[in-house]
Coordinates of N, CA and C in Angstrom, one line a residue:
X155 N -9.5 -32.2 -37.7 CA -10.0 -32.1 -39.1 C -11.3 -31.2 -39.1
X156 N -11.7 -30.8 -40.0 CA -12.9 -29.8 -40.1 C -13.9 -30.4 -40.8
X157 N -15.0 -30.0 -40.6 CA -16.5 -30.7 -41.1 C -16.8 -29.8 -42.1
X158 N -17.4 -30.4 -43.3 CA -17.6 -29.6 -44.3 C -19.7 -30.0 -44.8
X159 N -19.6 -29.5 -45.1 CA -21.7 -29.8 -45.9 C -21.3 -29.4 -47.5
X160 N -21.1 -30.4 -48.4 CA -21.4 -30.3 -49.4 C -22.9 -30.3 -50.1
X161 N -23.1 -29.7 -51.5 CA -24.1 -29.7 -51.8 C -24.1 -29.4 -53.5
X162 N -25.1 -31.1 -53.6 CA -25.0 -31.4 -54.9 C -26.8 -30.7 -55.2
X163 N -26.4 -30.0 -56.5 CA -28.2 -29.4 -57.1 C -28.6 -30.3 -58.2
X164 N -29.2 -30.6 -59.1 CA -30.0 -30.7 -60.1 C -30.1 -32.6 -59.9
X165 N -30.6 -33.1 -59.3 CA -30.5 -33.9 -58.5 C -32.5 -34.5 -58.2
X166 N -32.8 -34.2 -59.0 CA -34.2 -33.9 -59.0 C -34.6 -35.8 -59.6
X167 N -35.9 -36.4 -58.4 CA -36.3 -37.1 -58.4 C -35.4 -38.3 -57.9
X168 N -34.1 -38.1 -57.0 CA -33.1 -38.9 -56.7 C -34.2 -40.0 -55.6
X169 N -34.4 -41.0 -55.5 CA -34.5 -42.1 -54.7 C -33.6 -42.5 -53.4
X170 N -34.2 -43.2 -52.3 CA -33.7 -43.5 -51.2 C -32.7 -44.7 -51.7
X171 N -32.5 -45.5 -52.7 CA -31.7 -46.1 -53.3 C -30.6 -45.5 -54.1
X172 N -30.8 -44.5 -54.7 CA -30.2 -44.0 -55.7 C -28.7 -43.5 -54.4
X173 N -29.5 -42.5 -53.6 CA -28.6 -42.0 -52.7 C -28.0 -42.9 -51.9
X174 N -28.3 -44.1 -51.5 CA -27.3 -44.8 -50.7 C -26.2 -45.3 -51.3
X175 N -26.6 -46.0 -53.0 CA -25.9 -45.9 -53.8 C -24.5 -44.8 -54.2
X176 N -24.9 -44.0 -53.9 CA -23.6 -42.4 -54.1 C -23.1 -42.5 -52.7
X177 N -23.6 -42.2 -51.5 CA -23.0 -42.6 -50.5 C -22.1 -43.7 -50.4
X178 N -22.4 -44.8 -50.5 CA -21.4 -46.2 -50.8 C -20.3 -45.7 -51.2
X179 N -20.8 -45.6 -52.8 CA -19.7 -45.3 -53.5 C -18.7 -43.9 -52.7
X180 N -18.7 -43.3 -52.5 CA -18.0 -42.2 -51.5 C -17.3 -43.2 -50.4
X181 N -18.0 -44.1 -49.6 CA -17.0 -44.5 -48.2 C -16.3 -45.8 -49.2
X182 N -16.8 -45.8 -50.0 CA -15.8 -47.0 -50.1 C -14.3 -46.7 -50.6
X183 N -14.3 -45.3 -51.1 CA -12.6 -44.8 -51.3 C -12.2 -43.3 -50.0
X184 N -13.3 -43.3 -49.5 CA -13.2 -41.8 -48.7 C -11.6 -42.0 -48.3
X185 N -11.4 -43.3 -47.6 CA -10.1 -43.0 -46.9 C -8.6 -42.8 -47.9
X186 N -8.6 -42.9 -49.4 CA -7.8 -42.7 -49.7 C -7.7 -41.0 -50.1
X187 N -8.4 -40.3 -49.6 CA -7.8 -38.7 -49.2 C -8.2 -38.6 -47.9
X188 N -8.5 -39.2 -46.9 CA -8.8 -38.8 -45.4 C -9.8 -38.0 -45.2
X189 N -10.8 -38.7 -45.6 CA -12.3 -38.5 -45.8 C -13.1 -39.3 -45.0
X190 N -14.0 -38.8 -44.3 CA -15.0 -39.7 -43.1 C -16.1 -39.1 -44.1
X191 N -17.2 -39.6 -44.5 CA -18.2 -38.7 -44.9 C -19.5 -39.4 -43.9
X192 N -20.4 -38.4 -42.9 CA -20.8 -39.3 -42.1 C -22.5 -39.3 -42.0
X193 N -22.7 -38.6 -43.1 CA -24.3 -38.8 -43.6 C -24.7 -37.8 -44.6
X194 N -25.8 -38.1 -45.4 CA -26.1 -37.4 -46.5 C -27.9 -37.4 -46.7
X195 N -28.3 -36.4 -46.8 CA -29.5 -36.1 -46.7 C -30.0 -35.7 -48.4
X196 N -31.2 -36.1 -48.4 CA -31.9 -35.7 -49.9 C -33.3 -35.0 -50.3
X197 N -33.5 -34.0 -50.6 CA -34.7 -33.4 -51.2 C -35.3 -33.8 -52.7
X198 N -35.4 -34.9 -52.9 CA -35.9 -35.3 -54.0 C -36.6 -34.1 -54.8
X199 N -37.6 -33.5 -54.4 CA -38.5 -32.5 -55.2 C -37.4 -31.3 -55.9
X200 N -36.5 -30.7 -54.6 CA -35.5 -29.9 -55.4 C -34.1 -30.3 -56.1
X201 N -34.4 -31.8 -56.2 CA -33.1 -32.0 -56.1 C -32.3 -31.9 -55.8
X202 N -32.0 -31.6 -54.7 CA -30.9 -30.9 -53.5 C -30.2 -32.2 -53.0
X203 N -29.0 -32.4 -52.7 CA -28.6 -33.3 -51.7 C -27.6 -32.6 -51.4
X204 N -27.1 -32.7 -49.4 CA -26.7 -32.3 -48.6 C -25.5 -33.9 -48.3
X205 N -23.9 -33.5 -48.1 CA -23.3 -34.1 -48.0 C -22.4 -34.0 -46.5
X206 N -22.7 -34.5 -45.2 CA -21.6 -34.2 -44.0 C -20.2 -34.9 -44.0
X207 N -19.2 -34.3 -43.9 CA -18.0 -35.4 -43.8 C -16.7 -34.6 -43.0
X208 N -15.8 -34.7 -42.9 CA -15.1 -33.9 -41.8 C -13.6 -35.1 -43.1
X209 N -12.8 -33.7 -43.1 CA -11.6 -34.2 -44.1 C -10.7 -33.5 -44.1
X210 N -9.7 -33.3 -44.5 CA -8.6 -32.2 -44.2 C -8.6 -30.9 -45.0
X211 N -9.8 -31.2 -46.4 CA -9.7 -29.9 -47.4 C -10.6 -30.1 -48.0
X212 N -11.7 -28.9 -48.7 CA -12.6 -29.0 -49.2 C -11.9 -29.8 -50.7
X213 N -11.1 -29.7 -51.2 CA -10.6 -30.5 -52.3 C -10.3 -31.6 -52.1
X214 N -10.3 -32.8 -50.9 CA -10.1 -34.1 -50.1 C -11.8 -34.4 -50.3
X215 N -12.7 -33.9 -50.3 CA -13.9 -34.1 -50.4 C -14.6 -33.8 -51.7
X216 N -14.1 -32.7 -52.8 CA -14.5 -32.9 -53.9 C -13.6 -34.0 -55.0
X217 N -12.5 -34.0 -54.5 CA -11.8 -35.5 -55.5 C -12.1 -36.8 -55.4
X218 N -12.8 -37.0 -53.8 CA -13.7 -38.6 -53.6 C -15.1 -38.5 -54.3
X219 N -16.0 -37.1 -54.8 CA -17.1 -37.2 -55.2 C -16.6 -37.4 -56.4
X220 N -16.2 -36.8 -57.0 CA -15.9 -36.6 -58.3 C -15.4 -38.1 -59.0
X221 N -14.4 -38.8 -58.2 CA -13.9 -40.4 -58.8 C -15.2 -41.4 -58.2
X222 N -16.0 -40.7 -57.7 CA -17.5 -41.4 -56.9 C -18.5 -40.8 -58.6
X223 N -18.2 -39.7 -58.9 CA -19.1 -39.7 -60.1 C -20.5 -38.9 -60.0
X224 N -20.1 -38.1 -58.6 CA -21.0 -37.0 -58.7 C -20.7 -35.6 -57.6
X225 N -20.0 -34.7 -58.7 CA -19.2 -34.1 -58.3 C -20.4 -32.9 -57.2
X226 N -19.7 -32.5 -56.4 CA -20.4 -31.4 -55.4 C -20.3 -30.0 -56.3
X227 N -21.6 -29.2 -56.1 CA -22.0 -27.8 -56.6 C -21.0 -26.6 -55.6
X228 N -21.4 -27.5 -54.3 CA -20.6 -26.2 -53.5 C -20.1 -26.9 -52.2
X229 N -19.2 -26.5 -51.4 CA -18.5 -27.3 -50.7 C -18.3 -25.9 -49.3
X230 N -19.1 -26.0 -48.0 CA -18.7 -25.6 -47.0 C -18.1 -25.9 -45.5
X231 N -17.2 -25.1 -45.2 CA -16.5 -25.6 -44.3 C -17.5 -25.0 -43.0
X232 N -17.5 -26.3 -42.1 CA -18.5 -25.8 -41.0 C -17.5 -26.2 -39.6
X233 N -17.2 -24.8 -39.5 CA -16.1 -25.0 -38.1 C -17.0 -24.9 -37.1
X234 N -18.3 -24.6 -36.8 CA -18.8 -24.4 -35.4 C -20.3 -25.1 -35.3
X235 N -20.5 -25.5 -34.3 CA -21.7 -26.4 -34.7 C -22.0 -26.8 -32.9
X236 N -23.4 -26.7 -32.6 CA -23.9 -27.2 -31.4 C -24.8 -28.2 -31.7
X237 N -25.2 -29.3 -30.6 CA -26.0 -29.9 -30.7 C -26.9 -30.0 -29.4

């Protein structure tokens, strides 16, 4: 499967609750399109939030945000990655 970084904008003033909240809500159907989503990061000031999840299609990953109720701005596939 391939890892993708979604990214939701206007997102401005989101809370460390707010976001675990949208995360939840994401794993709690991810697996009905074969969706892992495996952390999500937040810039409160720009409203930015960053979404990791590894799924079979960037549209497997915008149909779980979207029935989650907050759809992603832009959706990238990240095939290469070191740690």
């Amino acid at each position: 499967m391939t890892q993708y970084m979604d990214i939701h904008h206007n997102m401005r003033g989101i809370t460390a609750d707010q976001l675990e909240k949208a995360h939840a809500a994401d794993l709690a159907i991810q697996q009905e399109e074969g969706v892992h989503f495996q952390q999500a990061w937040a810039d409160p000031e720009s409203g930015t939030i960053y979404c990791l999840s590894e799924a079979p299609s960037a549209e497997a990953v915008q149909r779980i945000h979207e029935r989650a109720g907050h759809q992603a701005d832009e959706i990238h596939p990240v095939p290469l990655s070191v740690r």
